[in-house]
Amino acid sequence: IPNFDWVYTWRTVDGGYPVPTREYVVPSGEDYYKNGGPKYTTDTWDGTAAGHFAAGDGSVEDPYLIANCEEFYRMVTIPEADKHYKIANGVTDLYFNDISGKSYSTLMSYFSWGIGTKYVGDNTAVFEGCFDGNGVTMHGVYVSATNNAALFSKLGNATLKNFTVRYSYFKTSSSSALGAAVIAAEVKENSIAQIKNIAVIDSNVDGKTSAAGFVGYAKSNSKVYIENCIVSSGKIVSNGQPAYQEAFVANGTDALIN
């Protein structure tokens, strides 16, 4: 089998089947950068979640390092409580769909027609931790879901900071859908969400009931702090009854929004 590392990673068993020689050990961030760090790529997301992160142990001192879309998707679909995540140094762009040569209007039309690699919405996982985007720009995120459509489906006690989302599309279809947004569909009850230094550019939100650039629905006794953030261009529409649509937080029943 070409491109397999038969020296360190793979061996064969009876019948010639390849199996790993040993369990992969995720390096520390320090060792990861010493060995060259992330490889530059413009590859688009393959629709899967990675088996592990590039490096780190999730602590404040050695956060999980994310080097591609697959690792980012692992973070939001299989989050670990109270862990720290960071885009690896040198990773400037993540492409969830191929946007090359396409205008904003063309991409939004494609996504609205169901063309593209879908990022799964309606995720029941709650993100409770810290994500530092380290200046990355995420392009072409496409979510079409029944109830929750956003980059992060649900937030608990969480901090999100330092990234841009561009040329992306988020849509809910159920008339009772709680939240559609670019950043977070929902902040759960009695939680504190801190959102800092984030830009939403040329992105569309098509929601039922609640649609927003940042948070669709902040539930009771939650607190949402948004600092140094911007929504520029794009379209935010809520087609439900009642309909809430805002640039930052659409619906915040008993929530404290700063």
Tab-separated table of C-alpha atoms in Angstrom:
chain	number	residue	atom	x	y	z
A	1	ILE	CA	0.000	0.000	0.000
A	2	PRO	CA	1.654	3.275	-1.048
A	3	ASN	CA	2.184	6.188	1.351
A	4	PHE	CA	2.027	3.993	4.469
A	5	ASP	CA	4.822	4.319	6.989
A	6	TRP	CA	5.837	0.671	7.479
A	7	VAL	CA	8.802	1.573	9.668
A	8	TYR	CA	7.146	3.361	12.582
A	9	THR	CA	3.370	3.372	12.156
A	10	TRP	CA	2.092	0.228	10.419
A	11	ARG	CA	2.733	-3.523	10.414
A	12	THR	CA	0.947	-6.474	8.807
A	13	VAL	CA	-0.811	-9.391	10.474
A	14	ASP	CA	-1.821	-12.782	9.084
A	15	GLY	CA	-3.536	-12.274	5.774
A	16	GLY	CA	-1.537	-9.133	5.041
A	17	TYR	CA	-3.869	-6.676	6.763
A	18	PRO	CA	-2.227	-3.441	8.002
A	19	VAL	CA	-2.606	-2.540	11.675
A	20	PRO	CA	-1.015	0.276	13.723
A	21	THR	CA	2.229	-0.731	15.419
A	22	ARG	CA	1.321	1.294	18.480
A	23	GLU	CA	-1.206	3.831	19.679
A	24	TYR	CA	-0.546	7.336	18.403
A	25	VAL	CA	0.773	9.667	21.104
A	26	VAL	CA	-0.238	13.306	20.687
A	27	PRO	CA	2.868	15.474	21.146
A	28	SER	CA	3.077	18.503	23.387
A	29	GLY	CA	2.767	21.884	21.707
A	30	GLU	CA	6.449	22.531	22.326
A	31	ASP	CA	7.498	19.294	20.597
A	32	TYR	CA	5.004	19.900	17.771
A	33	TYR	CA	6.559	23.258	16.883
A	34	LYS	CA	10.090	21.887	17.287
A	35	ASN	CA	9.241	19.278	14.657
A	36	GLY	CA	8.031	21.873	12.160
A	37	GLY	CA	4.466	22.566	13.257
A	38	PRO	CA	1.508	22.556	10.848
A	39	LYS	CA	1.919	22.056	7.120
A	40	TYR	CA	0.442	24.835	4.999
A	41	THR	CA	-2.576	23.653	3.019
A	42	THR	CA	-5.573	25.049	1.179
A	43	ASP	CA	-7.346	21.668	1.163
A	44	THR	CA	-11.061	21.819	1.858
A	45	TRP	CA	-12.750	19.898	4.667
A	46	ASP	CA	-13.496	16.227	3.950
A	47	GLY	CA	-16.626	16.195	6.147
A	48	THR	CA	-15.149	14.109	8.971
A	49	ALA	CA	-13.872	14.641	12.505
A	50	ALA	CA	-10.185	13.988	13.219
A	51	GLY	CA	-9.168	11.139	15.492
A	52	HIS	CA	-6.981	13.451	17.576
A	53	PHE	CA	-5.666	17.010	17.747
A	54	ALA	CA	-2.344	18.106	16.304
A	55	ALA	CA	-0.789	18.563	19.745
A	56	GLY	CA	-1.379	19.505	23.376
A	57	ASP	CA	-3.249	18.120	26.358
A	58	GLY	CA	-6.027	20.710	26.666
A	59	SER	CA	-4.566	22.537	29.649
A	60	VAL	CA	-4.042	26.297	29.907
A	61	GLU	CA	-0.278	25.769	29.553
A	62	ASP	CA	-0.518	23.293	26.662
A	63	PRO	CA	-3.854	23.766	24.850
A	64	TYR	CA	-5.079	21.369	22.210
A	65	LEU	CA	-3.645	22.679	18.934
A	66	ILE	CA	-5.886	22.627	15.864
A	67	ALA	CA	-4.270	22.558	12.429
A	68	ASN	CA	-7.148	21.746	10.054
A	69	CYS	CA	-10.931	21.625	9.609
A	70	GLU	CA	-11.175	18.010	10.726
A	71	GLU	CA	-9.615	18.849	14.094
A	72	PHE	CA	-11.862	21.888	14.511
A	73	TYR	CA	-14.882	19.712	13.794
A	74	ARG	CA	-13.722	17.233	16.427
A	75	MET	CA	-13.646	20.062	18.971
A	76	VAL	CA	-17.253	21.161	18.367
A	77	THR	CA	-18.783	17.682	18.030
A	78	ILE	CA	-16.802	15.848	20.740
A	79	PRO	CA	-15.917	18.629	23.184
A	80	GLU	CA	-14.188	17.957	26.483
A	81	ALA	CA	-15.401	20.084	29.382
A	82	ASP	CA	-13.143	22.843	30.686
A	83	LYS	CA	-10.444	22.303	28.074
A	84	HIS	CA	-8.471	24.904	26.145
A	85	TYR	CA	-8.174	24.841	22.366
A	86	LYS	CA	-6.126	27.012	20.019
A	87	ILE	CA	-5.516	27.249	16.291
A	88	ALA	CA	-1.876	26.352	15.718
A	89	ASN	CA	0.605	29.101	14.849
A	90	GLY	CA	0.938	29.397	11.078
A	91	VAL	CA	-2.626	28.272	10.287
A	92	THR	CA	-4.235	31.374	8.788
A	93	ASP	CA	-7.220	29.912	6.902
A	94	LEU	CA	-9.588	26.949	7.182
A	95	TYR	CA	-11.677	26.058	4.113
A	96	PHE	CA	-14.838	24.099	4.906
A	97	ASN	CA	-15.968	24.337	1.272
A	98	ASP	CA	-14.180	25.328	-1.924
A	99	ILE	CA	-14.726	29.060	-2.367
A	100	SER	CA	-12.089	29.654	-5.054
A	101	GLY	CA	-13.320	31.799	-7.930
A	102	LYS	CA	-16.814	32.142	-6.455
A	103	SER	CA	-18.503	35.386	-5.466
A	104	TYR	CA	-20.463	35.867	-2.249
A	105	SER	CA	-23.806	35.739	-4.107
A	106	THR	CA	-22.838	32.580	-6.013
A	107	LEU	CA	-21.786	30.757	-2.848
A	108	MET	CA	-24.933	31.751	-0.958
A	109	SER	CA	-27.033	30.473	-3.868
A	110	TYR	CA	-25.168	27.146	-3.895
A	111	PHE	CA	-25.632	26.686	-0.160
A	112	SER	CA	-29.325	27.624	-0.290
A	113	TRP	CA	-29.787	24.963	-2.997
A	114	GLY	CA	-28.100	22.371	-0.808
A	115	ILE	CA	-24.822	22.263	-2.726
A	116	GLY	CA	-21.729	21.857	-0.558
A	117	THR	CA	-20.216	19.842	2.286
A	118	LYS	CA	-22.541	20.193	5.250
A	119	TYR	CA	-21.261	20.937	8.713
A	120	VAL	CA	-23.685	19.098	10.990
A	121	GLY	CA	-26.119	21.218	12.975
A	122	ASP	CA	-28.484	20.008	15.722
A	123	ASN	CA	-25.439	18.911	17.646
A	124	THR	CA	-26.363	18.045	21.243
A	125	ALA	CA	-22.801	18.563	22.476
A	126	VAL	CA	-22.320	21.616	24.695
A	127	PHE	CA	-19.024	23.459	24.310
A	128	GLU	CA	-17.693	24.475	27.738
A	129	GLY	CA	-14.122	25.663	27.524
A	130	CYS	CA	-11.948	28.187	25.733
A	131	PHE	CA	-11.313	28.423	21.999
A	132	ASP	CA	-8.644	30.841	20.749
A	133	GLY	CA	-8.817	31.232	16.973
A	134	ASN	CA	-5.354	32.824	16.932
A	135	GLY	CA	-6.350	35.090	14.014
A	136	VAL	CA	-7.654	32.346	11.694
A	137	THR	CA	-10.290	32.974	9.005
A	138	MET	CA	-12.857	30.206	8.451
A	139	HIS	CA	-14.319	30.127	4.951
A	140	GLY	CA	-17.370	28.419	3.513
A	141	VAL	CA	-18.972	26.915	6.622
A	142	TYR	CA	-22.344	25.501	5.554
A	143	VAL	CA	-24.985	24.373	8.090
A	144	SER	CA	-28.521	23.370	7.186
A	145	ALA	CA	-30.278	21.892	10.214
A	146	THR	CA	-33.673	21.340	11.766
A	147	ASN	CA	-33.264	23.279	15.019
A	148	ASN	CA	-29.739	24.538	15.815
A	149	ALA	CA	-27.512	25.923	13.076
A	150	ALA	CA	-24.216	27.615	13.987
A	151	LEU	CA	-20.481	27.126	14.218
A	152	PHE	CA	-21.053	26.080	17.867
A	153	SER	CA	-24.440	24.457	18.380
A	154	LYS	CA	-24.594	25.120	22.148
A	155	LEU	CA	-22.414	27.029	24.589
A	156	GLY	CA	-22.161	26.574	28.325
A	157	ASN	CA	-19.525	28.454	30.311
A	158	ALA	CA	-17.283	29.285	27.390
A	159	THR	CA	-14.871	31.777	25.873
A	160	LEU	CA	-14.513	32.221	22.102
A	161	LYS	CA	-12.032	34.698	20.661
A	162	ASN	CA	-9.772	35.869	17.852
A	163	PHE	CA	-11.180	34.607	14.555
A	164	THR	CA	-13.168	35.549	11.462
A	165	VAL	CA	-15.988	33.685	9.691
A	166	ARG	CA	-16.436	34.548	6.020
A	167	TYR	CA	-18.605	33.404	3.100
A	168	SER	CA	-20.641	31.066	5.316
A	169	TYR	CA	-24.301	30.025	5.506
A	170	PHE	CA	-26.511	28.879	8.400
A	171	LYS	CA	-30.124	27.758	8.060
A	172	THR	CA	-32.795	26.152	10.266
A	173	SER	CA	-35.948	24.556	8.850
A	174	SER	CA	-38.245	23.838	11.818
A	175	SER	CA	-40.877	26.440	12.674
A	176	SER	CA	-40.004	25.853	16.353
A	177	ALA	CA	-36.236	26.123	15.882
A	178	LEU	CA	-34.655	28.040	18.760
A	179	GLY	CA	-31.522	29.431	17.191
A	180	ALA	CA	-29.680	30.119	13.967
A	181	ALA	CA	-26.501	32.161	14.085
A	182	VAL	CA	-22.987	32.284	12.733
A	183	ILE	CA	-21.198	31.774	16.063
A	184	ALA	CA	-23.528	30.035	18.553
A	185	ALA	CA	-27.107	28.874	18.084
A	186	GLU	CA	-27.781	28.709	21.811
A	187	VAL	CA	-26.320	29.635	25.203
A	188	LYS	CA	-27.711	27.295	27.829
A	189	GLU	CA	-29.341	28.296	31.100
A	190	ASN	CA	-27.218	29.718	33.942
A	191	SER	CA	-24.127	29.967	31.731
A	192	ILE	CA	-21.632	32.695	30.950
A	193	ALA	CA	-20.437	33.065	27.356
A	194	GLN	CA	-17.616	35.492	26.566
A	195	ILE	CA	-17.114	36.338	22.897
A	196	LYS	CA	-14.198	38.576	21.929
A	197	ASN	CA	-12.413	39.855	18.837
A	198	ILE	CA	-14.526	38.029	16.260
A	199	ALA	CA	-15.615	39.223	12.810
A	200	VAL	CA	-18.536	37.870	10.785
A	201	ILE	CA	-18.103	38.866	7.142
A	202	ASP	CA	-20.289	38.201	4.065
A	203	SER	CA	-22.289	35.432	5.749
A	204	ASN	CA	-25.998	34.586	5.731
A	205	VAL	CA	-28.311	33.369	8.500
A	206	ASP	CA	-31.762	32.073	7.548
A	207	GLY	CA	-33.589	31.178	10.739
A	208	LYS	CA	-36.962	30.400	12.224
A	209	THR	CA	-37.847	32.435	15.328
A	210	SER	CA	-34.291	33.592	16.226
A	211	ALA	CA	-31.528	34.576	13.803
A	212	ALA	CA	-28.344	36.474	14.611
A	213	GLY	CA	-24.771	37.082	13.662
A	214	PHE	CA	-23.443	35.909	17.030
A	215	VAL	CA	-25.991	34.199	19.336
A	216	GLY	CA	-29.422	32.981	18.288
A	217	TYR	CA	-30.947	32.312	21.688
A	218	ALA	CA	-29.512	33.064	25.133
A	219	LYS	CA	-31.571	31.050	27.620
A	220	SER	CA	-32.786	32.111	31.048
A	221	ASN	CA	-30.277	33.390	33.595
A	222	SER	CA	-27.465	33.252	31.058
A	223	LYS	CA	-24.939	36.017	30.485
A	224	VAL	CA	-23.454	36.889	27.101
A	225	TYR	CA	-20.539	39.303	26.931
A	226	ILE	CA	-19.571	40.447	23.427
A	227	GLU	CA	-16.475	42.620	23.074
A	228	ASN	CA	-14.738	44.113	20.037
A	229	CYS	CA	-16.801	42.137	17.510
A	230	ILE	CA	-18.289	43.073	14.140
A	231	VAL	CA	-20.902	41.905	11.638
A	232	SER	CA	-20.295	43.220	8.125
A	233	SER	CA	-22.355	42.591	4.976
A	234	GLY	CA	-24.302	39.385	4.526
A	235	LYS	CA	-27.946	38.825	5.408
A	236	ILE	CA	-29.705	37.847	8.662
A	237	VAL	CA	-33.349	36.834	8.304
A	238	SER	CA	-35.892	35.245	10.652
A	239	ASN	CA	-38.999	33.850	8.948
A	240	GLY	CA	-40.910	32.644	11.994
A	241	GLN	CA	-43.705	33.971	14.170
A	242	PRO	CA	-42.592	35.583	16.380
A	243	ALA	CA	-39.416	36.584	14.588
A	244	TYR	CA	-36.251	37.863	16.253
A	245	GLN	CA	-33.303	38.964	14.151
A	246	GLU	CA	-30.302	40.946	15.311
A	247	ALA	CA	-26.666	41.422	14.406
A	248	PHE	CA	-25.412	40.166	17.774
A	249	VAL	CA	-28.007	38.384	19.998
A	250	ALA	CA	-31.489	37.690	18.631
A	251	ASN	CA	-33.402	36.433	21.670
A	252	GLY	CA	-32.343	36.626	25.295
A	253	THR	CA	-35.137	35.737	27.705
A	254	ASP	CA	-33.902	36.895	31.125
A	255	ALA	CA	-30.356	36.948	29.769
A	256	LEU	CA	-27.822	39.635	30.598
A	257	ILE	CA	-26.297	40.836	27.340
A	258	ASN	CA	-23.404	43.271	27.461
